[in-house]
Every structure is written in structure tokens, then in C-alpha cells.
Coordinates of C-alpha atoms (C1' of nucleotides) in Angstrom, one line a residue:
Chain A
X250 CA 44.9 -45.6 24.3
X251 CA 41.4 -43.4 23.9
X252 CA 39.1 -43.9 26.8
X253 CA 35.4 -43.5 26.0
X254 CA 34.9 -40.0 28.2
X255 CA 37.8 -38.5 26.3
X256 CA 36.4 -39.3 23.3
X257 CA 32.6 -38.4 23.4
X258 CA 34.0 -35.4 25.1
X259 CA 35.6 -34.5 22.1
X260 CA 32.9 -34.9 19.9
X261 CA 30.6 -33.5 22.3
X262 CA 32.7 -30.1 22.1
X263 CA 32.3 -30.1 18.4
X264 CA 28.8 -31.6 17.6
X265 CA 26.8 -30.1 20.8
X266 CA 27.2 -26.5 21.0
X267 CA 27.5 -25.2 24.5
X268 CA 24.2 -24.8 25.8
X269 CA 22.5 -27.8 24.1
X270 CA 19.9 -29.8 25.9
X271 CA 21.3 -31.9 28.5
X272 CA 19.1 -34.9 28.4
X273 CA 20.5 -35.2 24.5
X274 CA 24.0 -35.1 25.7
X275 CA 23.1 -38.0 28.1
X276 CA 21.0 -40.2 25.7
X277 CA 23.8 -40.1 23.0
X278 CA 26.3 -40.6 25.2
X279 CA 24.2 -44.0 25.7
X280 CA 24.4 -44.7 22.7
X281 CA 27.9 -44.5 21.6
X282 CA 29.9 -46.9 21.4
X283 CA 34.0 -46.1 21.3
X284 CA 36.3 -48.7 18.5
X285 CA 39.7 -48.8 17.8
X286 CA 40.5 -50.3 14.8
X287 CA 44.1 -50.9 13.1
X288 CA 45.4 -50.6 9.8
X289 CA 43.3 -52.2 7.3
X290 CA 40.9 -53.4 9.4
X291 CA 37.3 -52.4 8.6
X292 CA 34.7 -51.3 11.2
X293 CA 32.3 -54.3 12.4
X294 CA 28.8 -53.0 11.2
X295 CA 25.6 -53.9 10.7
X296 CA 25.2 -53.6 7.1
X297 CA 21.3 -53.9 7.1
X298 CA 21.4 -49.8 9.6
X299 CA 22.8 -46.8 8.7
X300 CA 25.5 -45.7 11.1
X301 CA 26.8 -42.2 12.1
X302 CA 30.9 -42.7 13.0
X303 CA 32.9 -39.7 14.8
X304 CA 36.3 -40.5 14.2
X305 CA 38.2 -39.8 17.0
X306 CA 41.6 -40.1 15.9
X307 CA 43.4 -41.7 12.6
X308 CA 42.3 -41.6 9.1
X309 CA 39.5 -44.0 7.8
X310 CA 38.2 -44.8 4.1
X311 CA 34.7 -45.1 3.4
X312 CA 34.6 -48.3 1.0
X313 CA 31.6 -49.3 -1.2
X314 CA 31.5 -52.9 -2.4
X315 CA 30.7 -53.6 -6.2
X316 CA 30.4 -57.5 -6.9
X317 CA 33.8 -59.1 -7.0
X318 CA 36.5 -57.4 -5.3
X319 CA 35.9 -54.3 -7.3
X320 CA 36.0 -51.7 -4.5
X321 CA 35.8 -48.3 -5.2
X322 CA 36.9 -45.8 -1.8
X323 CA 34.3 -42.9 -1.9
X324 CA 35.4 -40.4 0.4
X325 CA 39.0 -40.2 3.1
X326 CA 38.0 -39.0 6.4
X327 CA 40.2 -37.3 9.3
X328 CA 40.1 -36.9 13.1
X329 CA 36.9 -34.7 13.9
X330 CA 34.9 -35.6 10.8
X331 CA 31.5 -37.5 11.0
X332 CA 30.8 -40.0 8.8
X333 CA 27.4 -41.3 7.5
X334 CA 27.8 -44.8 6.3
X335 CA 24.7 -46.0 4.6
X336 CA 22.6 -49.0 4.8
X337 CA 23.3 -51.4 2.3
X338 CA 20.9 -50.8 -0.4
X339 CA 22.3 -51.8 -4.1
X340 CA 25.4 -52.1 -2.2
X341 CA 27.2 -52.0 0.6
X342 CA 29.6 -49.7 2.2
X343 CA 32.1 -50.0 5.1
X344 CA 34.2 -47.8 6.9
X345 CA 38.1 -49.4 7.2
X346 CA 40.8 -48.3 8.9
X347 CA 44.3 -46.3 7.3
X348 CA 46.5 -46.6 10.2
X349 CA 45.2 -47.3 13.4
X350 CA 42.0 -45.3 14.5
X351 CA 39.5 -44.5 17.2
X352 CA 36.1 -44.3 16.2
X353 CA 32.8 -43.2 18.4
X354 CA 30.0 -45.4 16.6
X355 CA 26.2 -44.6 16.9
X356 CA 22.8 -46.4 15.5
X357 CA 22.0 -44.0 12.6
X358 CA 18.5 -43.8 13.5
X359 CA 18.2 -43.0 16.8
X360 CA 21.4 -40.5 16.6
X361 CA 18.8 -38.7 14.1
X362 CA 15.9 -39.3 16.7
X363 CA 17.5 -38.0 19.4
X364 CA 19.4 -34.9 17.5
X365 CA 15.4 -34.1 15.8
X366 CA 14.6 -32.0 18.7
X367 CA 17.9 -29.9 18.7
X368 CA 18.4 -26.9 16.1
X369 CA 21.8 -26.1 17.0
X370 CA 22.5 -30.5 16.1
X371 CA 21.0 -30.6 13.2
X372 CA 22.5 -27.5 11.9
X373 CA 26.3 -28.9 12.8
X374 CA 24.8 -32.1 11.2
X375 CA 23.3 -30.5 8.4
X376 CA 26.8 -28.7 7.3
X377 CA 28.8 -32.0 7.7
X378 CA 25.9 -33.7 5.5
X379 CA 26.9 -30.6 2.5
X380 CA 30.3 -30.9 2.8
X381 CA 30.5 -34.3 2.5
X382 CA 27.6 -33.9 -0.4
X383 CA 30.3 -30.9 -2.0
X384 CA 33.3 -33.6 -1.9
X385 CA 31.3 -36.2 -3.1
X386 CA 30.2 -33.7 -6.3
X387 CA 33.5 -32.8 -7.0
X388 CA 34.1 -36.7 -6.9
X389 CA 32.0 -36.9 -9.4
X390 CA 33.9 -34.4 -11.6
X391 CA 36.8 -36.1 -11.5
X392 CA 35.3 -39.9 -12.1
X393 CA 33.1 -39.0 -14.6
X394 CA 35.3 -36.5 -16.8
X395 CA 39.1 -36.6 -16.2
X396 CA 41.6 -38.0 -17.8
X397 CA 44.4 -40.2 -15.1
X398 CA 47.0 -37.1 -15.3
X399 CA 44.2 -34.5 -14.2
X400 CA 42.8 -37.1 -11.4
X401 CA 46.0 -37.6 -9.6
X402 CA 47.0 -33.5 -9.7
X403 CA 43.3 -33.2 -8.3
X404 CA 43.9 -36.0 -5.6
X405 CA 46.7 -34.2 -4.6
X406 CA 45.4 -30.9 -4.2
X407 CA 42.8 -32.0 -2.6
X408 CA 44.8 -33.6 0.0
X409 CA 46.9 -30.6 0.2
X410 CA 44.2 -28.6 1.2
X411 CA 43.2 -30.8 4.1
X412 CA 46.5 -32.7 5.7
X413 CA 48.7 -31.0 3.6
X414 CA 51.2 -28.4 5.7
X415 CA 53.6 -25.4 4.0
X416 CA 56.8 -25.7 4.1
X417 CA 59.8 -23.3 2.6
X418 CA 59.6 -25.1 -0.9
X419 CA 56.1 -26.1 -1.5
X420 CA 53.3 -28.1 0.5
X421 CA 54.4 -31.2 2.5
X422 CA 52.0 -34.3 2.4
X423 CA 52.4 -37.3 4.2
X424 CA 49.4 -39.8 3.0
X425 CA 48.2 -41.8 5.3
X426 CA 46.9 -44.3 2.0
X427 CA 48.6 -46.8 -0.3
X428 CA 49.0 -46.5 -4.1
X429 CA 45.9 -48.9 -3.9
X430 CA 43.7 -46.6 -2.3
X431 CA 44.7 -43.8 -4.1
X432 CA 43.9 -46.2 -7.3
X433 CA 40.5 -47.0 -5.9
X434 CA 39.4 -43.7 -5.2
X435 CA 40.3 -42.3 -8.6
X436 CA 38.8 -45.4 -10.4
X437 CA 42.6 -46.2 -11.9
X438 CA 44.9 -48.9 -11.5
X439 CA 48.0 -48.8 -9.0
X440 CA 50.4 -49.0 -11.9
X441 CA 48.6 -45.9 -13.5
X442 CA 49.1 -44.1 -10.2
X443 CA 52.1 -44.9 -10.2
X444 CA 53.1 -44.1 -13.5
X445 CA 51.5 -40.7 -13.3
X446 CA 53.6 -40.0 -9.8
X447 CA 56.8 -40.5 -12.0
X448 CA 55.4 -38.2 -15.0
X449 CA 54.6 -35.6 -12.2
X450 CA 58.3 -36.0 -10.4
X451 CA 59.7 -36.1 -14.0
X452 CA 58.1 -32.6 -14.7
X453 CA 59.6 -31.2 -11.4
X454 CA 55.9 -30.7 -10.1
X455 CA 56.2 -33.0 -7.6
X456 CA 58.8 -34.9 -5.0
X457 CA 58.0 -38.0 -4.0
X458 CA 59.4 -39.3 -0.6
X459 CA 59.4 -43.0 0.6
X460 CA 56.4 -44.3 0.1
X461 CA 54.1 -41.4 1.7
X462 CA 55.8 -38.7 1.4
X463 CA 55.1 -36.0 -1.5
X464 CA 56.1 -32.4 -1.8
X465 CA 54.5 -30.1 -3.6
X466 CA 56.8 -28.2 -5.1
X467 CA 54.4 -25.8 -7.7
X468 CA 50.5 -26.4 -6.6
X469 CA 49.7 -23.5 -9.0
X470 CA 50.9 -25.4 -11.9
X471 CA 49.7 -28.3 -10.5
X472 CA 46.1 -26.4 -10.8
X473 CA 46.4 -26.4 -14.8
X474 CA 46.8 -30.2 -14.7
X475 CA 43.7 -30.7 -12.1
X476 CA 41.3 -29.3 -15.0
X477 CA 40.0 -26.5 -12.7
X478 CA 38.5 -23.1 -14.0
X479 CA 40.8 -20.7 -14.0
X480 CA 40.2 -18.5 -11.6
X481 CA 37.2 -15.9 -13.0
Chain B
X1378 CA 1.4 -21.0 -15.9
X1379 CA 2.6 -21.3 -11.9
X1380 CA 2.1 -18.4 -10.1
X1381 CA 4.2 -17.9 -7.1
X1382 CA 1.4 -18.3 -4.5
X1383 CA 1.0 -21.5 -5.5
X1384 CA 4.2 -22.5 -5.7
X1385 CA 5.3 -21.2 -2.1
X1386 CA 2.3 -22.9 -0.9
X1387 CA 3.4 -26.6 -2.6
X1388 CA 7.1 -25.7 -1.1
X1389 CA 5.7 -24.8 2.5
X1390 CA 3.4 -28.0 2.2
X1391 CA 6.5 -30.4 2.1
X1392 CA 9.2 -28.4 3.7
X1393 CA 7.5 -26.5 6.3
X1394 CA 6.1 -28.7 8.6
X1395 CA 2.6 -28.3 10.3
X1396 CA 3.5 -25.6 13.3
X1397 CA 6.4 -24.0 11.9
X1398 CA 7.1 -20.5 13.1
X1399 CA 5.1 -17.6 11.3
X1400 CA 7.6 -15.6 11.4
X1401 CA 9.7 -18.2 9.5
X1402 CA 7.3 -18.6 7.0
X1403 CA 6.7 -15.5 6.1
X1404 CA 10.6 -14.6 6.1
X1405 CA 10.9 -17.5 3.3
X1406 CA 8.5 -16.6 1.0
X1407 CA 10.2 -12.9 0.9
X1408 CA 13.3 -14.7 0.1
X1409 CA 11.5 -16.7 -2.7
X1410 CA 12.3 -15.9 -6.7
X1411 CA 9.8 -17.6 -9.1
X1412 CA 11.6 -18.4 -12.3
X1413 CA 10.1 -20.3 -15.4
X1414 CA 12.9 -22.1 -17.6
X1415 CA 12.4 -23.6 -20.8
X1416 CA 14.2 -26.4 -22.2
X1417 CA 17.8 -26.6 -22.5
X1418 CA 18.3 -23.4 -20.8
X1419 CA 20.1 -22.8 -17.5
X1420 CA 18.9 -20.8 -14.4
X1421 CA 20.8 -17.5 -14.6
X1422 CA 22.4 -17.8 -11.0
X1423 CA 24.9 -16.2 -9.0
X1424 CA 28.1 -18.2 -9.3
X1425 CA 30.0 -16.8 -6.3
X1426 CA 27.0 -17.8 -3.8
X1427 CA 25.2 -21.1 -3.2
X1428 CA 21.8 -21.3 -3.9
X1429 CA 18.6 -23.8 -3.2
X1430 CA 16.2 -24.3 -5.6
X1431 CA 13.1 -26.1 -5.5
X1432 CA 11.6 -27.2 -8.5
X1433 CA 8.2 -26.8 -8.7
X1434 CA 7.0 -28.2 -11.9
X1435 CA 9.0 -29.9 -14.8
X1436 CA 13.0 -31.9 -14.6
X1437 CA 16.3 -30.7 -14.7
X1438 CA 19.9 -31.5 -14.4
X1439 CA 22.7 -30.5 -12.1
X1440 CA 25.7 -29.8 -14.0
X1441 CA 29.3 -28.9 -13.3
X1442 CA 31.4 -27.2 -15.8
X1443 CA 34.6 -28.8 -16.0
X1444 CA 37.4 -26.9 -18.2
X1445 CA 36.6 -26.7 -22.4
X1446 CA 33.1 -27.8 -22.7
X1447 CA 33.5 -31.3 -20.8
X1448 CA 30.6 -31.5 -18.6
X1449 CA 28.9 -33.6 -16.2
X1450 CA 26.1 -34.3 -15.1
X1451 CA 25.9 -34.6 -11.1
X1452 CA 22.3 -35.1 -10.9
X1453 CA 19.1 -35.1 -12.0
X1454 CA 16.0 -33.3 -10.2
X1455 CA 12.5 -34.0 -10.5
X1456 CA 9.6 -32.0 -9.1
X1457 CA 9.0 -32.0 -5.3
X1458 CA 13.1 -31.8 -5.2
X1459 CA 15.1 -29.2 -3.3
X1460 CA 18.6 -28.8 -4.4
X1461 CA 21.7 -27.2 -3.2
X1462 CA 23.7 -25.5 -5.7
X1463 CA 27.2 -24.8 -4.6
X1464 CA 29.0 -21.8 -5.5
X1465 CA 31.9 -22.0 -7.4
X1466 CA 35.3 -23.4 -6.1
X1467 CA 37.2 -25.1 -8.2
X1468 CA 34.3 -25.7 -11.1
X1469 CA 31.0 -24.2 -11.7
X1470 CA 27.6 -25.6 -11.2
X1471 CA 24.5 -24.8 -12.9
X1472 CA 21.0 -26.0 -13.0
X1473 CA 19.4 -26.4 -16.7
X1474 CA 16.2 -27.5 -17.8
X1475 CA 15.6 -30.9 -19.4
X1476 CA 11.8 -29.6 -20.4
X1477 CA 10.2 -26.5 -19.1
X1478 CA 10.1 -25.9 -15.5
X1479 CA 9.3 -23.7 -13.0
X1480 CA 11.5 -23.3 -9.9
X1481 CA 11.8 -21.3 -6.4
X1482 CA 15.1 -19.9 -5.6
X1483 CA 16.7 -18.9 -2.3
X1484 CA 19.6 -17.2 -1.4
X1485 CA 21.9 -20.0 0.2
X1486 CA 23.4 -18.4 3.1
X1487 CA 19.4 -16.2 4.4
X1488 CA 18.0 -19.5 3.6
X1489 CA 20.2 -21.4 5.8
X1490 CA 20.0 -18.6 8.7
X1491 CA 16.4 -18.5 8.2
X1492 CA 15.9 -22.6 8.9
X1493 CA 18.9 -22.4 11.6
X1494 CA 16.3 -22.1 14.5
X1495 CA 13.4 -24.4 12.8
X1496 CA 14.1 -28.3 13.8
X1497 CA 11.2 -29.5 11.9
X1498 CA 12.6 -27.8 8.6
X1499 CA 16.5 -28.8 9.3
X1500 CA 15.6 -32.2 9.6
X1501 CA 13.5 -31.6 6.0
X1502 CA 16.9 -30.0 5.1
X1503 CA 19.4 -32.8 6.8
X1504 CA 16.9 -35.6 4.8
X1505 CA 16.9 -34.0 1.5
X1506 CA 20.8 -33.5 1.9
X1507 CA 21.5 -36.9 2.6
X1508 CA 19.3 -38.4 -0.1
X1509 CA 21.3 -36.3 -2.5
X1510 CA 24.5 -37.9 -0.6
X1511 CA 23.9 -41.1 -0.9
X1512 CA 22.7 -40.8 -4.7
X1513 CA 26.2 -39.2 -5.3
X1514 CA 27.9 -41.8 -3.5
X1515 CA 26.2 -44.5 -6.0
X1516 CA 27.0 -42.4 -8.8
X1517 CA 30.9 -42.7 -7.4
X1518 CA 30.7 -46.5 -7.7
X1519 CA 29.2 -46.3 -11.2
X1520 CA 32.0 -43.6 -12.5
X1521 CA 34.2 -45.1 -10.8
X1522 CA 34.6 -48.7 -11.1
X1523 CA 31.6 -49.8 -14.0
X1524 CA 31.7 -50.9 -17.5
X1525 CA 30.0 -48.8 -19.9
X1526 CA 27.0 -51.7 -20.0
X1527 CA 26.6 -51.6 -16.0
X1528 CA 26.5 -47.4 -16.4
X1529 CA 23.4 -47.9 -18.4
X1530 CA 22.1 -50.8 -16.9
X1531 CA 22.4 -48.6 -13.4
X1532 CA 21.3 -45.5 -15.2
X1533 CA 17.7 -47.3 -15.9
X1534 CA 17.1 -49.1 -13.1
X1535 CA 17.8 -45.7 -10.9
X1536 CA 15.1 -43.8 -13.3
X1537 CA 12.7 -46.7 -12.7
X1538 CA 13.1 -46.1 -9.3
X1539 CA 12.3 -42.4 -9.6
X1540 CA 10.2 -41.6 -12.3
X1541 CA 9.0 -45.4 -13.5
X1542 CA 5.5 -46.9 -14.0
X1543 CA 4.7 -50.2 -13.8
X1544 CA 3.3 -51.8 -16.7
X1545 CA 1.8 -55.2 -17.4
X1546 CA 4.5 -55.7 -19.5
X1547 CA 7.2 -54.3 -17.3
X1548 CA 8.6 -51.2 -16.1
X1549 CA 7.8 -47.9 -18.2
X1550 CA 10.3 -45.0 -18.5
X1551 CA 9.8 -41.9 -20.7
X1552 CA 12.9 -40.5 -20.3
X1553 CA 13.2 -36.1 -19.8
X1554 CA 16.5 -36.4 -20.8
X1555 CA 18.5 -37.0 -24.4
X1556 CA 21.1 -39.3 -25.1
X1557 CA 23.8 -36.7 -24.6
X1558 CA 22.2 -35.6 -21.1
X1559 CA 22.9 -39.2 -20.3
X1560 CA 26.2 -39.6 -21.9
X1561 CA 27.4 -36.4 -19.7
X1562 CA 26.0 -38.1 -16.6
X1563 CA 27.6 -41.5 -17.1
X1564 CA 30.9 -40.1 -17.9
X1565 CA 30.4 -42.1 -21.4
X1566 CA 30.0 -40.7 -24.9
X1567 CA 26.8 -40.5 -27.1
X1568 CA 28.1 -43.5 -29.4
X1569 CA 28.4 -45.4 -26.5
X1570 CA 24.8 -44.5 -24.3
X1571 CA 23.3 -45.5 -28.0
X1572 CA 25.8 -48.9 -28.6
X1573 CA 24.9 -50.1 -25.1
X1574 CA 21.0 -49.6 -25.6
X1575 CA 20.8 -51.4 -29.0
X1576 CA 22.9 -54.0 -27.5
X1577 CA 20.0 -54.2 -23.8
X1578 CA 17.5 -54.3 -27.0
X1579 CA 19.1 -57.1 -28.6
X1580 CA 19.3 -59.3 -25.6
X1581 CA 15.5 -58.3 -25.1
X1582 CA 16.0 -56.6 -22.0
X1583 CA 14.5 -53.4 -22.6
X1584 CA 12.3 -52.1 -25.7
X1585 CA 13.2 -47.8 -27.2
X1586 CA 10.0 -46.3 -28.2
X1587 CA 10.8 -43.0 -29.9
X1588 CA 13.8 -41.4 -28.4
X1589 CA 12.4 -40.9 -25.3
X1590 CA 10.1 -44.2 -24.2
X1591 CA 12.2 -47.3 -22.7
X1592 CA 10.7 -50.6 -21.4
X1593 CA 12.5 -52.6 -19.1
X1594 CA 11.1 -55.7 -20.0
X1595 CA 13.2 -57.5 -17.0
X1596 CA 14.2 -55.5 -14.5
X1597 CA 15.6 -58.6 -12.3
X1598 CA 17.9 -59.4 -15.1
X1599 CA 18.8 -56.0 -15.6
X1600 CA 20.0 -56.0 -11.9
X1601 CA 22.5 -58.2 -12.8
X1602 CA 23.5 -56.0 -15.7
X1603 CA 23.7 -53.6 -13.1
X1604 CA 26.8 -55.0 -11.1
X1605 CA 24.8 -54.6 -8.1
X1606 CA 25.6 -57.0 -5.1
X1607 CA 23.4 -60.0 -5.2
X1608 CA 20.5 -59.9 -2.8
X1609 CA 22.3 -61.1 0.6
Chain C
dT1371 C1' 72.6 -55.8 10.0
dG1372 C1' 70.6 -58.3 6.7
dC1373 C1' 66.8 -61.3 5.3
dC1374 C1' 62.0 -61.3 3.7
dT1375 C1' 57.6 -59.7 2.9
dT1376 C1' 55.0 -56.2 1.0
dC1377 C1' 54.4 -52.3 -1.8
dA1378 C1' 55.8 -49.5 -5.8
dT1379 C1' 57.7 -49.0 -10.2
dT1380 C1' 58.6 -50.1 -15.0
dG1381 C1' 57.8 -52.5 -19.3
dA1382 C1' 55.1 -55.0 -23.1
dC1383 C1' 50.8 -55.7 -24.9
dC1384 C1' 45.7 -55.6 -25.3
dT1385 C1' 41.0 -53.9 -24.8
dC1386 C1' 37.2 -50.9 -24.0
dG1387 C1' 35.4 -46.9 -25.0
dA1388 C1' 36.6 -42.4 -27.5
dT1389 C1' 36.9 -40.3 -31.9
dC1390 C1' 35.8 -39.4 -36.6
dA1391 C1' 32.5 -40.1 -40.2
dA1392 C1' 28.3 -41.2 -42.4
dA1393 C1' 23.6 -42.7 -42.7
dG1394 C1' 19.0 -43.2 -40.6
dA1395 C1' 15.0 -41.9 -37.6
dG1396 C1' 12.0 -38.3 -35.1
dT1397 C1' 10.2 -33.7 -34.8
dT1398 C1' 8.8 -29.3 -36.3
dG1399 C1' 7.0 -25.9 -39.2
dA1400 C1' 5.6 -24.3 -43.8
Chain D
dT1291 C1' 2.8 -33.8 -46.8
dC1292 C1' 7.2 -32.6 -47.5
dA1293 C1' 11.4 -30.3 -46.2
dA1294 C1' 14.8 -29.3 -42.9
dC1295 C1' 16.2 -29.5 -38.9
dT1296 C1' 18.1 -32.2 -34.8
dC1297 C1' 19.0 -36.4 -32.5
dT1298 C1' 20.3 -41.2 -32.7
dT1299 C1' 22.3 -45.1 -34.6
dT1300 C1' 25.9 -47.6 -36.9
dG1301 C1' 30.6 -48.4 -38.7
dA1302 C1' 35.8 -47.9 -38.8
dT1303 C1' 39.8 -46.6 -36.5
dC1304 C1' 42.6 -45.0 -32.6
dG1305 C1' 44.5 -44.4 -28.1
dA1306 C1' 44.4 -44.0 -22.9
dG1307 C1' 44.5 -46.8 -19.5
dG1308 C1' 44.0 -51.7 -18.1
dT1309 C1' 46.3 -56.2 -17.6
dC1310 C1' 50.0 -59.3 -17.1
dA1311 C1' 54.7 -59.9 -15.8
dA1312 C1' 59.1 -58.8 -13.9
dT1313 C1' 62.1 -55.8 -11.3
dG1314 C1' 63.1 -52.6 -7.6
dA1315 C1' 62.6 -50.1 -3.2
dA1316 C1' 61.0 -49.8 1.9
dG1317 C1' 60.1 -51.1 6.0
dG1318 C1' 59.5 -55.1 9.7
dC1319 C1' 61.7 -58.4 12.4
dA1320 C1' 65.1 -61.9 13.7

DNA sequence: TGCCTTCATTGACCTCGATCAAAGAGTTGA
DNA sequence: TCAACTCTTTGATCGAGGTCAATGAAGGCA
């Protein structure tokens, strides 16, 4: 039930910094376009442009296709955060719904075009561009390195510190994803999800509730399993 | 042999656009730090702040220090790059030399100040930041959802790309980096960089010269090695 | 309230890549 | 030119996680 002014509002409030040029604010309000898309249900792109995406409200997976119905999620995204989707190059990516969302879309390159002119823009840009580049590092960590126990702690830490809220006996999540998106972000299977969930609960680290509920119940022993450095 | 003169000057020549500020120019090259590296050894940073680093002369790598000696490799640099070195969260990052080099370094936070008012360098910045995203985002598909033979298959098409020559006979590589380098950026082991070449050799894909030369004798085929999506 | 579909869990078995071990090729310096 | 490294290749074995299959919740809808 998002109207379009509502939304570009809000992303004008945290992508335009008061003061900022007023003819940008008009031309990318042109050139937005507001989507709501439900569960499951991937954003209609142009593959062959990059596309910036606000999302407005809900929680969205960015999804790159390898050949065959091997997917691979590379990054969960929340209300407020920008999303770059690439052009398809070696291959493609789209951006698909977790539960029903509102999205803003814009044409990747003239969003840039029109943003070139405008320091405070590019700056808010610029920081969205590093965090996501920081995420996608530690991604890379966690593919490339750790074992399926030490990728599901990490997961879940890493959720913690962005949806997750504290509660009397630990850190309440409720994820918005399936076992199978949670399996295609960590490059595992949903049964060794699963079965790491029940080692986790079985160890009292964890309490699982329905299907997306978990609690938290020790995140700094849930640390050691995550294979960070202790702290220095 | 790079004196810093020199090296500011081939920094400002690709960062610093024709009519950037003075001022901002001459605030950058007080923040500059020349530092030669030789091979195998890692630029003494400051772990607790980010840093960028443009590499002048020479290759590195990017590597983060998961727990016990596991490391990976996040990526690889070549001159001309800049690179943003985050400061250490959950795991550390370093930048070490794969043959000598030479390298600028800034502070990560004056840098970013510095730019903050400069649109012609922030869009330099926001460029170079999403190159390095969208690299990172391929290397997500490869760690996360590839066979070992489709890691190395990816692993030399992407170095064509970058630091290839065409040959009559194909596509030349003479590779920085030794077969553990790539092991620890492919989230593989040694034995298996080493298996999966001889095995590219045997089907007369590519020819070793050395330990460092490869020739992809087919690249096309190799794309299909590759478990890239099929030309659309 | 209870069916029915979908999603999650558990179990049995297998495979790919890791590990351990040894031999072979490239470089470097005397 | 040879010796002594280091780095790479090859082989044998092992195990973490994948695959296949069946059972067991949860939530949606009549």
C-alpha cells in the first residue's frame, strides 16, 4: 500500500542530504520507478543495464544465476538499503523478493549521471558502495574458508547484528528467509543447514522457533564457532 | 627505484581529474606514504584503521586472516589499482606483495574527508569501489557454488581478462602469483590448483610454461569449463 | 477443525576435494 | 655446473558435506 511520493520521499531523506540541488531531486524523481513485489517473486529487469534499487520496505535477496539452477544468494538486503544489481556480464543477477516488498527502481546509468554532479550523493553512494564491498569480503571469508558449522554461527551473527533485537535471554531473530536461502548463501545444502541448526540447539547455543524464529541464547560462544579473531 | 614525485604524479593523473581543487591536491600528497615491498612481504599497516593504497608499480594480493593460518585471498591488485583496506572487525586484512612493489598509502578516514567535497574524484572513488564489488560478487558465485575445475577454469579466464596478451596461439598469462596464492584465493588446496591444471593440460586446453607461464589455448571452450551462462 | 501442501528434519550412503606422503621440476647461489 | 633450496606434481587414503530418500512439523484454506 506504498504510494510513489511516500516512497521517493523516503529515499530522498536518506540519499539527498538537505540542501542538495533541486533540479537532481526533480530528475531522479523522474526516473524512478516504484514496484511491489511478493514473496518469491523476482524484480522484472533488464538484465542487459545495471540497475540501482531503494528498497522501500521488505527484505529482498540479490540472486546470481550459475548455469543450471545452481543459484548462489550474494547479499540479503533490508528496508533503506540501496542495492546495485549488475549488468549481466559472465552471469546474471536478479533482485527477488523475501516476503512482500516495495522497491524504488532506477536506470543505473543515468542514476550515476545525474548523482556525478552532486558531492554530498556520491559520498552517501560511495559508503553504501563499501559497505556492501565490506559484506561481500567477509562473504568471501566464509565461502572460501569455513567449514558448514562456522558458516551457519557466522550467518547468524551476522543477522543478529542487523535484524536481530535483545531480549532478557539472548538475541531474538526472526528471518525473513527459508532453509533454502540460507543454504544458497552459505554455498551448503538445506539438509546441512539443517543439520547444523539441530547440532547448534543440541549444544544449548541456540533455540530454534517455528520455522523463523531463532534465539540466541550465548552470541559470545557463538563467536568461537564463527572462526573470528579473538578480539586483539 | 619510484620516487614519490612520480608516483603522486601517476596517482593524481588517474584519480585527480583535470580541474580538481588545488587545495585538494596538495592536501593529498601530504597524506601520501611511499612504501616499497618486496615479495612475499605484507604492508606494515594499521589494523584498527582502514586504509587506501594505490599500487604504483608491481601486484599484490588482498588477504584476510581467518583464525589459525587459514587464509584467503579476497583479491588481487595490479598496478593503476586503488584499494580499500578495511580495518579489522571480525578478521584482519592485509595487503602482501606477490613480486616487489611500490605503493601509496592514505589514511582511510583524511582521505575520505579530503575527496568528500571533490565530485570528479568520488565518482573515481564510487567507480573503483564498484569494480572491486562486482569482482567480489563473482568471486561469491565461484566459492560458493563451483567445482574445483570451474574455480580454475574462472580463475584464468579472469587473469586473461586483466593481465592477458593475446597470442597467435592464444591467450598468454604469466602468472604473479604461486600455486598456493591461488589455492588461498579459490578456497581449494595446492594438490588440487596443481590436479585441475594437469587435468586443463591433458584435455589441451591450456599449455604450463615454467611455473609461472599458462596458455589458454581455447579460451571459448574454457568458458564452458567456466560454468558461465551461455551467451544469451 | 482438520486436510493438504510446503518446508524442515533425519537417516543412509557416496563423492569430491582435503590430507598425508613422496617424488620431481625450477630457481638460486657458490 | 652442481648443490640445495623451494615449489609443484602425483599418488593413496580419508572425511565433510552432498545426494537420495523418507518422515515429521507448520502454516494455509476449506
Amino acid at each position: 500500500m506504498t504510494n510513489f511520493d511516500q516512497a521517493f520521499d523516503q529515499f530522498a531523506s536518506r540519499y539527498l542530504p538537505a540542501g542538495v540541488n533541486e533540479a537532481l531531486h526533480r530528475q531522479l524523481f523522474g526516473l524512478a520507478r516504484l514496484i511491489e513485489i511478493e514473496r518469491e517473486q523476482s524484480l522484472p529487469l533488464d538484465e542487459s543495464a545495471e540497475q540501482f534499487v531503494y528498497l522501500v520496505e521488505g527484505a529482498t535477496k540479490l540472486v546470481a544465476h550459475a548455469s543450471q539452477s545452481r543459484d548462489q544468494i550474494v547479499a540479503f538486503h533490508f528496508a533503506g538499503d540501496v542495492i546495485s544489481v549488475p549488468a549481466r556480464v559472465h552471469h546474471s543477477y536478479s533482485v527477488c523478493a523475501l516476503r512482500k516488498s516495495a522497491i524504488l527502481t532506477f536506470p543505473g546509468d543515468r542514476f550515476l549521471e545525474a548523482a556525478s554532479g552532486e558531492p554530498a550523493m556520491l559520498g552517501k553512494l560511495l559508503d553504501a558502495s563499501r559497505t556492501s564491498l565490506l559484506r561481500c569480503r567477509e562473504k568471501t571469508i566464509t565461502l572460501g574458508r569455513k567449514s558448514a558449522a562456522e558458516r551457519i554461527a557466522t550467518f547468524l551473527l551476522t543477522m543478529a547484528e542487523r535484524i536481530g533485537s535483545e531480549v532478557e535471554t539472548g538475541v531474538h531473530l526472526d528471518l525473513p528467509m527459508s532453509r533454502r536461502d540460507i543454504a544458497d548463501s552459505l554455498g551448503l545444502t538445506i539438509e546441512t543447514v539443517s543439520r547444523q541448526l539441530t547440532l547448534l540447539r543440541e549444544s544449548k547455543l541456540i533455540e530454534t522457533l517455528g520455522r523463523s524464529g531463532v534465539l540466541l541464547l550465548d552470541p559470545a560462544r557463538l563467536e568461537d564457532c564463527a572462526g573470528y579473531l579473538r578480539a586483539a
